[in-house]
Amino acid sequence: NQHDQTLFEERHLRFISNLGKGNFGIVELCRYDPLGDNTGEFVAVKKLQPNKQSTLEDFKKEVNTLSVFHCDYIVKYRGICYSTGRLSMSLVMEYLPCGSLIHYLENNRHNVNTRRMLLFASQICKGMECLQSLRYVHRDLAARNILVASESLVKIADFGLSKIIPFDKEYYRVTQPGESPIFWYAPEAINELKFSHKSDVWSFGVVLHEIFNYCDMNSNPKKLCMQEIGYNVQGPSVSMHLANILKNNWRLPAPPNCPTKVYSLMMECWAYDFAERPCFSSLGNHIETIMQDERE
Ligand SMILES: C[C@H](Nc1nc(-c2c[nH]c3ncc(Cl)cc23)ncc1F)C(=O)NCC(F)(F)F
C-alpha cells in the first residue's frame, strides 16, 4: 500500500549509465550510495517522462502494480524517488546484471539447451499467472521485456503498457494504438485494440518462438512477418496486411531444430479465436510435461 513505499533520496542516487528506453521512459543504472563510499547497491531507475500516452497517474498505477507483486518471476520493485520539487518521480527496481533475454540468448546460444529454454518459458508462464491473478494484462510480452536473473531464472519486466481489466469485462480496449509492437499482437488486438489474458497468451507464443530462435535478429517476428507481407508495404497499412495474413492462417514458421511438441504449443497460442487459446496455467503444465520428455 501507499504507506510502506520505500523512499530513495535523489541525492544518494549516483548515475552510472543508461540501460535503455522502455514504454514509459528511460531506465538508468544507478548506485544507491547513502554512505557515499561506493559500497551502495546497484539499482535500475525508471525515469518517468509524462507524454501524451502516459501521465503521472498511470505511472503511480505502475508503481502500485509492481509493489503488490511478490512473485519470483516478476522484476522486483524496490521503491520510488521523488525528484526535487516532486515534479517528477522515478521507479526504483532491482538491477539484474545479465540484462534482457534477447541479449542473453544472442550471447549464450551454445550453452542454452532445449531444457533450459523450456525452464525459462515455464517461468514466464508463472509470472503471467501472477499478473493474471491481479487482472493485469501486460500488452507488451516480448523477449526484450524479459530479464535474466541467472542462468536458471528469468523475470518479466517493463509493465509500461500493462492495464487492469475492468471487473465487468474480460478485455481492455485501448483508445489510441501508439507505437505498438504489432508483430507480437493477437488479431483482436490488431483489429479492435482489444487486450485480454488471451491476447497475452498469443504474445507468449511469439516469445516462445523468439526463445527457440535464440532471439536471432535475422529471424525475429518482425523480420519474418515483413518477409511474408512484402517490404514494399509501409506505415499504417502494415497492420492491415498483418491482420490479413493471420486471417488466412499464415503463422510464424517453426524455428530450426524446434521440437514438434513446442511448435504445436506455439500454434495453440496462435489460435485465431481467443477462446480456443490455452490459459497460462495449462500452458505451464504442458511445458513441464514436455520438459520431462526432453532427455537432453
Ligand atoms: C527500458 C529498459 N531497457 C533495458 N534494460 C536493461 C536492464 C539490464 N538489467 C536490468 N535490470 C533491471 C531493469 Cl528494470 C532493466 C535492466 N538492459 C537493456 C535495456 F535496453 C528495460 O526495462 N527493458 C526491459 C527489460 F528490463 F526486461 F530488459
JSON list of N, CA, C and O in Angstrom, two decimals, residues 231-287:
[
{"chain": "A", "resi": 231, "resn": "TYR", "atom": "N", "xyz": [8.20, -6.16, -48.28]},
{"chain": "A", "resi": 231, "resn": "TYR", "atom": "CA", "xyz": [8.84, -4.97, -47.73]},
{"chain": "A", "resi": 231, "resn": "TYR", "atom": "C", "xyz": [8.34, -3.68, -48.37]},
{"chain": "A", "resi": 231, "resn": "TYR", "atom": "O", "xyz": [8.53, -2.61, -47.82]},
{"chain": "A", "resi": 232, "resn": "ASN", "atom": "N", "xyz": [7.64, -3.82, -49.52]},
{"chain": "A", "resi": 232, "resn": "ASN", "atom": "CA", "xyz": [7.18, -2.57, -50.16]},
{"chain": "A", "resi": 232, "resn": "ASN", "atom": "C", "xyz": [6.01, -1.96, -49.39]},
{"chain": "A", "resi": 232, "resn": "ASN", "atom": "O", "xyz": [5.68, -0.81, -49.53]},
{"chain": "A", "resi": 233, "resn": "VAL", "atom": "N", "xyz": [5.40, -2.78, -48.49]},
{"chain": "A", "resi": 233, "resn": "VAL", "atom": "CA", "xyz": [4.29, -2.26, -47.67]},
{"chain": "A", "resi": 233, "resn": "VAL", "atom": "C", "xyz": [4.89, -1.42, -46.54]},
{"chain": "A", "resi": 233, "resn": "VAL", "atom": "O", "xyz": [5.80, -1.87, -45.85]},
{"chain": "A", "resi": 234, "resn": "GLN", "atom": "N", "xyz": [4.38, -0.19, -46.38]},
{"chain": "A", "resi": 234, "resn": "GLN", "atom": "CA", "xyz": [4.95, 0.67, -45.32]},
{"chain": "A", "resi": 234, "resn": "GLN", "atom": "C", "xyz": [3.84, 1.25, -44.44]},
{"chain": "A", "resi": 234, "resn": "GLN", "atom": "O", "xyz": [2.68, 1.22, -44.81]},
{"chain": "A", "resi": 235, "resn": "GLY", "atom": "N", "xyz": [4.22, 1.75, -43.26]},
{"chain": "A", "resi": 235, "resn": "GLY", "atom": "CA", "xyz": [3.35, 2.59, -42.43]},
{"chain": "A", "resi": 235, "resn": "GLY", "atom": "C", "xyz": [2.09, 1.90, -41.93]},
{"chain": "A", "resi": 235, "resn": "GLY", "atom": "O", "xyz": [2.09, 0.70, -41.68]},
{"chain": "A", "resi": 236, "resn": "PRO", "atom": "N", "xyz": [1.00, 2.65, -41.83]},
{"chain": "A", "resi": 236, "resn": "PRO", "atom": "CA", "xyz": [-0.20, 2.15, -41.14]},
{"chain": "A", "resi": 236, "resn": "PRO", "atom": "C", "xyz": [-0.81, 0.92, -41.80]},
{"chain": "A", "resi": 236, "resn": "PRO", "atom": "O", "xyz": [-1.46, 0.11, -41.15]},
{"chain": "A", "resi": 237, "resn": "SER", "atom": "N", "xyz": [-0.56, 0.72, -43.12]},
{"chain": "A", "resi": 237, "resn": "SER", "atom": "CA", "xyz": [-1.22, -0.43, -43.76]},
{"chain": "A", "resi": 237, "resn": "SER", "atom": "C", "xyz": [-0.52, -1.74, -43.40]},
{"chain": "A", "resi": 237, "resn": "SER", "atom": "O", "xyz": [-1.02, -2.82, -43.69]},
{"chain": "A", "resi": 238, "resn": "VAL", "atom": "N", "xyz": [0.64, -1.65, -42.70]},
{"chain": "A", "resi": 238, "resn": "VAL", "atom": "CA", "xyz": [1.31, -2.89, -42.30]},
{"chain": "A", "resi": 238, "resn": "VAL", "atom": "C", "xyz": [0.37, -3.72, -41.41]},
{"chain": "A", "resi": 238, "resn": "VAL", "atom": "O", "xyz": [0.20, -4.92, -41.62]},
{"chain": "A", "resi": 239, "resn": "SER", "atom": "N", "xyz": [-0.31, -3.04, -40.45]},
{"chain": "A", "resi": 239, "resn": "SER", "atom": "CA", "xyz": [-1.15, -3.81, -39.51]},
{"chain": "A", "resi": 239, "resn": "SER", "atom": "C", "xyz": [-2.32, -4.45, -40.26]},
{"chain": "A", "resi": 239, "resn": "SER", "atom": "O", "xyz": [-2.71, -5.58, -39.96]},
{"chain": "A", "resi": 240, "resn": "MET", "atom": "N", "xyz": [-2.80, -3.76, -41.32]},
{"chain": "A", "resi": 240, "resn": "MET", "atom": "CA", "xyz": [-3.92, -4.36, -42.08]},
{"chain": "A", "resi": 240, "resn": "MET", "atom": "C", "xyz": [-3.44, -5.61, -42.82]},
{"chain": "A", "resi": 240, "resn": "MET", "atom": "O", "xyz": [-4.07, -6.67, -42.78]},
{"chain": "A", "resi": 241, "resn": "HIS", "atom": "N", "xyz": [-2.24, -5.52, -43.43]},
{"chain": "A", "resi": 241, "resn": "HIS", "atom": "CA", "xyz": [-1.68, -6.68, -44.14]},
{"chain": "A", "resi": 241, "resn": "HIS", "atom": "C", "xyz": [-1.39, -7.81, -43.17]},
{"chain": "A", "resi": 241, "resn": "HIS", "atom": "O", "xyz": [-1.65, -8.98, -43.46]},
{"chain": "A", "resi": 242, "resn": "LEU", "atom": "N", "xyz": [-0.88, -7.45, -41.97]},
{"chain": "A", "resi": 242, "resn": "LEU", "atom": "CA", "xyz": [-0.57, -8.48, -40.97]},
{"chain": "A", "resi": 242, "resn": "LEU", "atom": "C", "xyz": [-1.87, -9.17, -40.55]},
{"chain": "A", "resi": 242, "resn": "LEU", "atom": "O", "xyz": [-1.94, -10.40, -40.52]},
{"chain": "A", "resi": 243, "resn": "ALA", "atom": "N", "xyz": [-2.93, -8.38, -40.30]},
{"chain": "A", "resi": 243, "resn": "ALA", "atom": "CA", "xyz": [-4.22, -8.96, -39.91]},
{"chain": "A", "resi": 243, "resn": "ALA", "atom": "C", "xyz": [-4.71, -9.92, -41.00]},
{"chain": "A", "resi": 243, "resn": "ALA", "atom": "O", "xyz": [-5.22, -11.01, -40.70]},
{"chain": "A", "resi": 244, "resn": "ASN", "atom": "N", "xyz": [-4.51, -9.54, -42.27]},
{"chain": "A", "resi": 244, "resn": "ASN", "atom": "CA", "xyz": [-4.97, -10.39, -43.39]},
{"chain": "A", "resi": 244, "resn": "ASN", "atom": "C", "xyz": [-4.25, -11.73, -43.45]},
{"chain": "A", "resi": 244, "resn": "ASN", "atom": "O", "xyz": [-4.88, -12.78, -43.53]},
{"chain": "A", "resi": 245, "resn": "ILE", "atom": "N", "xyz": [-2.92, -11.69, -43.35]},
{"chain": "A", "resi": 245, "resn": "ILE", "atom": "CA", "xyz": [-2.20, -12.99, -43.47]},
{"chain": "A", "resi": 245, "resn": "ILE", "atom": "C", "xyz": [-2.53, -13.88, -42.27]},
{"chain": "A", "resi": 245, "resn": "ILE", "atom": "O", "xyz": [-2.62, -15.09, -42.40]},
{"chain": "A", "resi": 246, "resn": "LEU", "atom": "N", "xyz": [-2.76, -13.26, -41.10]},
{"chain": "A", "resi": 246, "resn": "LEU", "atom": "CA", "xyz": [-3.14, -14.08, -39.94]},
{"chain": "A", "resi": 246, "resn": "LEU", "atom": "C", "xyz": [-4.54, -14.66, -40.14]},
{"chain": "A", "resi": 246, "resn": "LEU", "atom": "O", "xyz": [-4.80, -15.82, -39.82]},
{"chain": "A", "resi": 247, "resn": "LYS", "atom": "N", "xyz": [-5.40, -13.86, -40.75]},
{"chain": "A", "resi": 247, "resn": "LYS", "atom": "CA", "xyz": [-6.77, -14.34, -41.02]},
{"chain": "A", "resi": 247, "resn": "LYS", "atom": "C", "xyz": [-6.71, -15.52, -41.99]},
{"chain": "A", "resi": 247, "resn": "LYS", "atom": "O", "xyz": [-7.46, -16.47, -41.89]},
{"chain": "A", "resi": 248, "resn": "ASN", "atom": "N", "xyz": [-5.73, -15.43, -42.93]},
{"chain": "A", "resi": 248, "resn": "ASN", "atom": "CA", "xyz": [-5.58, -16.53, -43.91]},
{"chain": "A", "resi": 248, "resn": "ASN", "atom": "C", "xyz": [-4.69, -17.65, -43.37]},
{"chain": "A", "resi": 248, "resn": "ASN", "atom": "O", "xyz": [-4.10, -18.41, -44.12]},
{"chain": "A", "resi": 249, "resn": "ASN", "atom": "N", "xyz": [-4.57, -17.69, -42.01]},
{"chain": "A", "resi": 249, "resn": "ASN", "atom": "CA", "xyz": [-3.86, -18.79, -41.35]},
{"chain": "A", "resi": 249, "resn": "ASN", "atom": "C", "xyz": [-2.37, -18.87, -41.57]},
{"chain": "A", "resi": 249, "resn": "ASN", "atom": "O", "xyz": [-1.77, -19.93, -41.32]},
{"chain": "A", "resi": 250, "resn": "TRP", "atom": "N", "xyz": [-1.74, -17.78, -42.03]},
{"chain": "A", "resi": 250, "resn": "TRP", "atom": "CA", "xyz": [-0.27, -17.79, -42.02]},
{"chain": "A", "resi": 250, "resn": "TRP", "atom": "C", "xyz": [0.17, -17.63, -40.56]},
{"chain": "A", "resi": 250, "resn": "TRP", "atom": "O", "xyz": [-0.44, -16.88, -39.80]},
{"chain": "A", "resi": 251, "resn": "ARG", "atom": "N", "xyz": [1.22, -18.32, -40.16]},
{"chain": "A", "resi": 251, "resn": "ARG", "atom": "CA", "xyz": [1.80, -18.14, -38.82]},
{"chain": "A", "resi": 251, "resn": "ARG", "atom": "C", "xyz": [3.32, -18.17, -38.94]},
{"chain": "A", "resi": 251, "resn": "ARG", "atom": "O", "xyz": [3.87, -18.65, -39.95]},
{"chain": "A", "resi": 252, "resn": "LEU", "atom": "N", "xyz": [4.01, -17.68, -37.90]},
{"chain": "A", "resi": 252, "resn": "LEU", "atom": "CA", "xyz": [5.47, -17.73, -37.90]},
{"chain": "A", "resi": 252, "resn": "LEU", "atom": "C", "xyz": [5.91, -19.18, -38.10]},
{"chain": "A", "resi": 252, "resn": "LEU", "atom": "O", "xyz": [5.35, -20.10, -37.51]},
{"chain": "A", "resi": 253, "resn": "PRO", "atom": "N", "xyz": [6.92, -19.42, -38.96]},
{"chain": "A", "resi": 253, "resn": "PRO", "atom": "CA", "xyz": [7.38, -20.79, -39.24]},
{"chain": "A", "resi": 253, "resn": "PRO", "atom": "C", "xyz": [8.14, -21.37, -38.05]},
{"chain": "A", "resi": 253, "resn": "PRO", "atom": "O", "xyz": [8.64, -20.63, -37.20]},
{"chain": "A", "resi": 254, "resn": "ALA", "atom": "N", "xyz": [8.19, -22.73, -37.98]},
{"chain": "A", "resi": 254, "resn": "ALA", "atom": "CA", "xyz": [8.89, -23.38, -36.87]},
{"chain": "A", "resi": 254, "resn": "ALA", "atom": "C", "xyz": [10.38, -22.97, -36.90]},
{"chain": "A", "resi": 254, "resn": "ALA", "atom": "O", "xyz": [11.00, -23.01, -37.95]},
{"chain": "A", "resi": 255, "resn": "PRO", "atom": "N", "xyz": [10.94, -22.57, -35.76]},
{"chain": "A", "resi": 255, "resn": "PRO", "atom": "CA", "xyz": [12.38, -22.27, -35.71]},
{"chain": "A", "resi": 255, "resn": "PRO", "atom": "C", "xyz": [13.18, -23.53, -36.02]},
{"chain": "A", "resi": 255, "resn": "PRO", "atom": "O", "xyz": [12.70, -24.65, -35.80]},
{"chain": "A", "resi": 256, "resn": "PRO", "atom": "N", "xyz": [14.43, -23.39, -36.51]},
{"chain": "A", "resi": 256, "resn": "PRO", "atom": "CA", "xyz": [15.25, -24.56, -36.82]},
{"chain": "A", "resi": 256, "resn": "PRO", "atom": "C", "xyz": [15.44, -25.44, -35.57]},
{"chain": "A", "resi": 256, "resn": "PRO", "atom": "O", "xyz": [15.58, -24.92, -34.46]},
{"chain": "A", "resi": 257, "resn": "ASN", "atom": "N", "xyz": [15.34, -26.75, -35.73]},
{"chain": "A", "resi": 257, "resn": "ASN", "atom": "CA", "xyz": [15.52, -27.74, -34.64]},
{"chain": "A", "resi": 257, "resn": "ASN", "atom": "C", "xyz": [14.52, -27.56, -33.51]},
{"chain": "A", "resi": 257, "resn": "ASN", "atom": "O", "xyz": [14.78, -27.99, -32.38]},
{"chain": "A", "resi": 258, "resn": "CYS", "atom": "N", "xyz": [13.41, -26.88, -33.79]},
{"chain": "A", "resi": 258, "resn": "CYS", "atom": "CA", "xyz": [12.43, -26.70, -32.70]},
{"chain": "A", "resi": 258, "resn": "CYS", "atom": "C", "xyz": [11.65, -28.01, -32.54]},
{"chain": "A", "resi": 258, "resn": "CYS", "atom": "O", "xyz": [11.12, -28.55, -33.52]},
{"chain": "A", "resi": 259, "resn": "PRO", "atom": "N", "xyz": [11.58, -28.58, -31.32]},
{"chain": "A", "resi": 259, "resn": "PRO", "atom": "CA", "xyz": [10.83, -29.83, -31.12]},
{"chain": "A", "resi": 259, "resn": "PRO", "atom": "C", "xyz": [9.37, -29.64, -31.58]},
{"chain": "A", "resi": 259, "resn": "PRO", "atom": "O", "xyz": [8.77, -28.61, -31.33]},
{"chain": "A", "resi": 260, "resn": "THR", "atom": "N", "xyz": [8.84, -30.67, -32.22]},
{"chain": "A", "resi": 260, "resn": "THR", "atom": "CA", "xyz": [7.47, -30.61, -32.77]},
{"chain": "A", "resi": 260, "resn": "THR", "atom": "C", "xyz": [6.47, -30.19, -31.70]},
{"chain": "A", "resi": 260, "resn": "THR", "atom": "O", "xyz": [5.60, -29.35, -31.93]},
{"chain": "A", "resi": 261, "resn": "LYS", "atom": "N", "xyz": [6.62, -30.80, -30.49]},
{"chain": "A", "resi": 261, "resn": "LYS", "atom": "CA", "xyz": [5.65, -30.51, -29.42]},
{"chain": "A", "resi": 261, "resn": "LYS", "atom": "C", "xyz": [5.68, -29.02, -29.04]},
{"chain": "A", "resi": 261, "resn": "LYS", "atom": "O", "xyz": [4.66, -28.45, -28.65]},
{"chain": "A", "resi": 262, "resn": "VAL", "atom": "N", "xyz": [6.87, -28.40, -29.14]},
{"chain": "A", "resi": 262, "resn": "VAL", "atom": "CA", "xyz": [6.97, -26.98, -28.77]},
{"chain": "A", "resi": 262, "resn": "VAL", "atom": "C", "xyz": [6.31, -26.13, -29.84]},
{"chain": "A", "resi": 262, "resn": "VAL", "atom": "O", "xyz": [5.56, -25.20, -29.52]},
{"chain": "A", "resi": 263, "resn": "TYR", "atom": "N", "xyz": [6.54, -26.49, -31.11]},
{"chain": "A", "resi": 263, "resn": "TYR", "atom": "CA", "xyz": [5.91, -25.70, -32.18]},
{"chain": "A", "resi": 263, "resn": "TYR", "atom": "C", "xyz": [4.40, -25.84, -32.12]},
{"chain": "A", "resi": 263, "resn": "TYR", "atom": "O", "xyz": [3.68, -24.85, -32.28]},
{"chain": "A", "resi": 264, "resn": "SER", "atom": "N", "xyz": [3.89, -27.03, -31.79]},
{"chain": "A", "resi": 264, "resn": "SER", "atom": "CA", "xyz": [2.43, -27.15, -31.73]},
{"chain": "A", "resi": 264, "resn": "SER", "atom": "C", "xyz": [1.87, -26.37, -30.54]},
{"chain": "A", "resi": 264, "resn": "SER", "atom": "O", "xyz": [0.75, -25.87, -30.59]},
{"chain": "A", "resi": 265, "resn": "LEU", "atom": "N", "xyz": [2.69, -26.19, -29.52]},
{"chain": "A", "resi": 265, "resn": "LEU", "atom": "CA", "xyz": [2.25, -25.35, -28.38]},
{"chain": "A", "resi": 265, "resn": "LEU", "atom": "C", "xyz": [2.14, -23.89, -28.84]},
{"chain": "A", "resi": 265, "resn": "LEU", "atom": "O", "xyz": [1.16, -23.20, -28.51]},
{"chain": "A", "resi": 266, "resn": "MET", "atom": "N", "xyz": [3.13, -23.44, -29.64]},
{"chain": "A", "resi": 266, "resn": "MET", "atom": "CA", "xyz": [3.06, -22.07, -30.18]},
{"chain": "A", "resi": 266, "resn": "MET", "atom": "C", "xyz": [1.78, -21.91, -30.99]},
{"chain": "A", "resi": 266, "resn": "MET", "atom": "O", "xyz": [1.05, -20.93, -30.86]},
{"chain": "A", "resi": 267, "resn": "MET", "atom": "N", "xyz": [1.51, -22.94, -31.83]},
{"chain": "A", "resi": 267, "resn": "MET", "atom": "CA", "xyz": [0.33, -22.86, -32.70]},
{"chain": "A", "resi": 267, "resn": "MET", "atom": "C", "xyz": [-0.96, -22.78, -31.89]},
{"chain": "A", "resi": 267, "resn": "MET", "atom": "O", "xyz": [-1.90, -22.07, -32.26]},
{"chain": "A", "resi": 268, "resn": "GLU", "atom": "N", "xyz": [-0.99, -23.46, -30.72]},
{"chain": "A", "resi": 268, "resn": "GLU", "atom": "CA", "xyz": [-2.18, -23.37, -29.85]},
{"chain": "A", "resi": 268, "resn": "GLU", "atom": "C", "xyz": [-2.34, -21.93, -29.33]},
{"chain": "A", "resi": 268, "resn": "GLU", "atom": "O", "xyz": [-3.45, -21.40, -29.28]},
{"chain": "A", "resi": 269, "resn": "CYS", "atom": "N", "xyz": [-1.20, -21.28, -29.02]},
{"chain": "A", "resi": 269, "resn": "CYS", "atom": "CA", "xyz": [-1.27, -19.89, -28.53]},
{"chain": "A", "resi": 269, "resn": "CYS", "atom": "C", "xyz": [-1.74, -18.96, -29.63]},
{"chain": "A", "resi": 269, "resn": "CYS", "atom": "O", "xyz": [-2.25, -17.87, -29.37]},
{"chain": "A", "resi": 270, "resn": "TRP", "atom": "N", "xyz": [-1.54, -19.37, -30.91]},
{"chain": "A", "resi": 270, "resn": "TRP", "atom": "CA", "xyz": [-1.89, -18.53, -32.05]},
{"chain": "A", "resi": 270, "resn": "TRP", "atom": "C", "xyz": [-3.23, -18.94, -32.68]},
{"chain": "A", "resi": 270, "resn": "TRP", "atom": "O", "xyz": [-3.45, -18.72, -33.87]},
{"chain": "A", "resi": 271, "resn": "ALA", "atom": "N", "xyz": [-4.12, -19.53, -31.87]},
{"chain": "A", "resi": 271, "resn": "ALA", "atom": "CA", "xyz": [-5.48, -19.82, -32.39]},
{"chain": "A", "resi": 271, "resn": "ALA", "atom": "C", "xyz": [-6.14, -18.48, -32.68]},
{"chain": "A", "resi": 271, "resn": "ALA", "atom": "O", "xyz": [-6.06, -17.55, -31.86]},
{"chain": "A", "resi": 272, "resn": "TYR", "atom": "N", "xyz": [-6.76, -18.38, -33.86]},
{"chain": "A", "resi": 272, "resn": "TYR", "atom": "CA", "xyz": [-7.34, -17.09, -34.27]},
{"chain": "A", "resi": 272, "resn": "TYR", "atom": "C", "xyz": [-8.40, -16.65, -33.24]},
{"chain": "A", "resi": 272, "resn": "TYR", "atom": "O", "xyz": [-8.43, -15.50, -32.80]},
{"chain": "A", "resi": 273, "resn": "ASP", "atom": "N", "xyz": [-9.24, -17.61, -32.84]},
{"chain": "A", "resi": 273, "resn": "ASP", "atom": "CA", "xyz": [-10.31, -17.31, -31.85]},
{"chain": "A", "resi": 273, "resn": "ASP", "atom": "C", "xyz": [-9.68, -17.37, -30.45]},
{"chain": "A", "resi": 273, "resn": "ASP", "atom": "O", "xyz": [-9.19, -18.42, -30.02]},
{"chain": "A", "resi": 274, "resn": "PHE", "atom": "N", "xyz": [-9.72, -16.24, -29.72]},
{"chain": "A", "resi": 274, "resn": "PHE", "atom": "CA", "xyz": [-9.02, -16.18, -28.42]},
{"chain": "A", "resi": 274, "resn": "PHE", "atom": "C", "xyz": [-9.57, -17.22, -27.44]},
{"chain": "A", "resi": 274, "resn": "PHE", "atom": "O", "xyz": [-8.85, -17.70, -26.57]},
{"chain": "A", "resi": 275, "resn": "ALA", "atom": "N", "xyz": [-10.86, -17.61, -27.62]},
{"chain": "A", "resi": 275, "resn": "ALA", "atom": "CA", "xyz": [-11.45, -18.59, -26.68]},
{"chain": "A", "resi": 275, "resn": "ALA", "atom": "C", "xyz": [-10.77, -19.96, -26.83]},
{"chain": "A", "resi": 275, "resn": "ALA", "atom": "O", "xyz": [-10.76, -20.76, -25.90]},
{"chain": "A", "resi": 276, "resn": "GLU", "atom": "N", "xyz": [-10.18, -20.21, -27.98]},
{"chain": "A", "resi": 276, "resn": "GLU", "atom": "CA", "xyz": [-9.54, -21.53, -28.20]},
{"chain": "A", "resi": 276, "resn": "GLU", "atom": "C", "xyz": [-8.10, -21.57, -27.68]},
{"chain": "A", "resi": 276, "resn": "GLU", "atom": "O", "xyz": [-7.49, -22.63, -27.64]},
{"chain": "A", "resi": 277, "resn": "ARG", "atom": "N", "xyz": [-7.55, -20.39, -27.31]},
{"chain": "A", "resi": 277, "resn": "ARG", "atom": "CA", "xyz": [-6.15, -20.39, -26.85]},
{"chain": "A", "resi": 277, "resn": "ARG", "atom": "C", "xyz": [-6.09, -20.95, -25.43]},
{"chain": "A", "resi": 277, "resn": "ARG", "atom": "O", "xyz": [-7.01, -20.75, -24.65]},
{"chain": "A", "resi": 278, "resn": "PRO", "atom": "N", "xyz": [-5.01, -21.66, -25.08]},
{"chain": "A", "resi": 278, "resn": "PRO", "atom": "CA", "xyz": [-4.89, -22.18, -23.71]},
{"chain": "A", "resi": 278, "resn": "PRO", "atom": "C", "xyz": [-4.70, -21.04, -22.72]},
{"chain": "A", "resi": 278, "resn": "PRO", "atom": "O", "xyz": [-4.35, -19.92, -23.11]},
{"chain": "A", "resi": 279, "resn": "CYS", "atom": "N", "xyz": [-4.92, -21.32, -21.42]},
{"chain": "A", "resi": 279, "resn": "CYS", "atom": "CA", "xyz": [-4.64, -20.30, -20.40]},
{"chain": "A", "resi": 279, "resn": "CYS", "atom": "C", "xyz": [-3.20, -20.53, -19.91]},
{"chain": "A", "resi": 279, "resn": "CYS", "atom": "O", "xyz": [-2.60, -21.58, -20.19]},
{"chain": "A", "resi": 280, "resn": "PHE", "atom": "N", "xyz": [-2.65, -19.57, -19.19]},
{"chain": "A", "resi": 280, "resn": "PHE", "atom": "CA", "xyz": [-1.24, -19.67, -18.78]},
{"chain": "A", "resi": 280, "resn": "PHE", "atom": "C", "xyz": [-0.99, -20.87, -17.85]},
{"chain": "A", "resi": 280, "resn": "PHE", "atom": "O", "xyz": [0.06, -21.51, -17.93]},
{"chain": "A", "resi": 281, "resn": "SER", "atom": "N", "xyz": [-1.98, -21.21, -17.02]},
{"chain": "A", "resi": 281, "resn": "SER", "atom": "CA", "xyz": [-1.73, -22.33, -16.10]},
{"chain": "A", "resi": 281, "resn": "SER", "atom": "C", "xyz": [-1.63, -23.64, -16.88]},
{"chain": "A", "resi": 281, "resn": "SER", "atom": "O", "xyz": [-0.71, -24.43, -16.65]},
{"chain": "A", "resi": 282, "resn": "SER", "atom": "N", "xyz": [-2.50, -23.83, -17.87]},
{"chain": "A", "resi": 282, "resn": "SER", "atom": "CA", "xyz": [-2.41, -25.10, -18.63]},
{"chain": "A", "resi": 282, "resn": "SER", "atom": "C", "xyz": [-1.17, -25.07, -19.52]},
{"chain": "A", "resi": 282, "resn": "SER", "atom": "O", "xyz": [-0.50, -26.09, -19.70]},
{"chain": "A", "resi": 283, "resn": "LEU", "atom": "N", "xyz": [-0.79, -23.89, -20.01]},
{"chain": "A", "resi": 283, "resn": "LEU", "atom": "CA", "xyz": [0.46, -23.79, -20.80]},
{"chain": "A", "resi": 283, "resn": "LEU", "atom": "C", "xyz": [1.65, -24.22, -19.94]},
{"chain": "A", "resi": 283, "resn": "LEU", "atom": "O", "xyz": [2.50, -24.99, -20.36]},
{"chain": "A", "resi": 284, "resn": "GLY", "atom": "N", "xyz": [1.68, -23.71, -18.70]},
{"chain": "A", "resi": 284, "resn": "GLY", "atom": "CA", "xyz": [2.79, -24.04, -17.79]},
{"chain": "A", "resi": 284, "resn": "GLY", "atom": "C", "xyz": [2.88, -25.53, -17.55]},
{"chain": "A", "resi": 284, "resn": "GLY", "atom": "O", "xyz": [3.96, -26.12, -17.63]},
{"chain": "A", "resi": 285, "resn": "ASN", "atom": "N", "xyz": [1.74, -26.17, -17.33]},
{"chain": "A", "resi": 285, "resn": "ASN", "atom": "CA", "xyz": [1.73, -27.63, -17.09]},
{"chain": "A", "resi": 285, "resn": "ASN", "atom": "C", "xyz": [2.21, -28.36, -18.34]},
{"chain": "A", "resi": 285, "resn": "ASN", "atom": "O", "xyz": [3.02, -29.29, -18.26]},
{"chain": "A", "resi": 286, "resn": "HIS", "atom": "N", "xyz": [1.72, -27.91, -19.51]},
{"chain": "A", "resi": 286, "resn": "HIS", "atom": "CA", "xyz": [2.08, -28.56, -20.77]},
{"chain": "A", "resi": 286, "resn": "HIS", "atom": "C", "xyz": [3.59, -28.47, -20.99]},
{"chain": "A", "resi": 286, "resn": "HIS", "atom": "O", "xyz": [4.25, -29.46, -21.34]},
{"chain": "A", "resi": 287, "resn": "ILE", "atom": "N", "xyz": [4.15, -27.30, -20.69]},
{"chain": "A", "resi": 287, "resn": "ILE", "atom": "CA", "xyz": [5.60, -27.11, -20.88]},
{"chain": "A", "resi": 287, "resn": "ILE", "atom": "C", "xyz": [6.38, -28.04, -19.96]},
{"chain": "A", "resi": 287, "resn": "ILE", "atom": "O", "xyz": [7.37, -28.67, -20.35]}
]
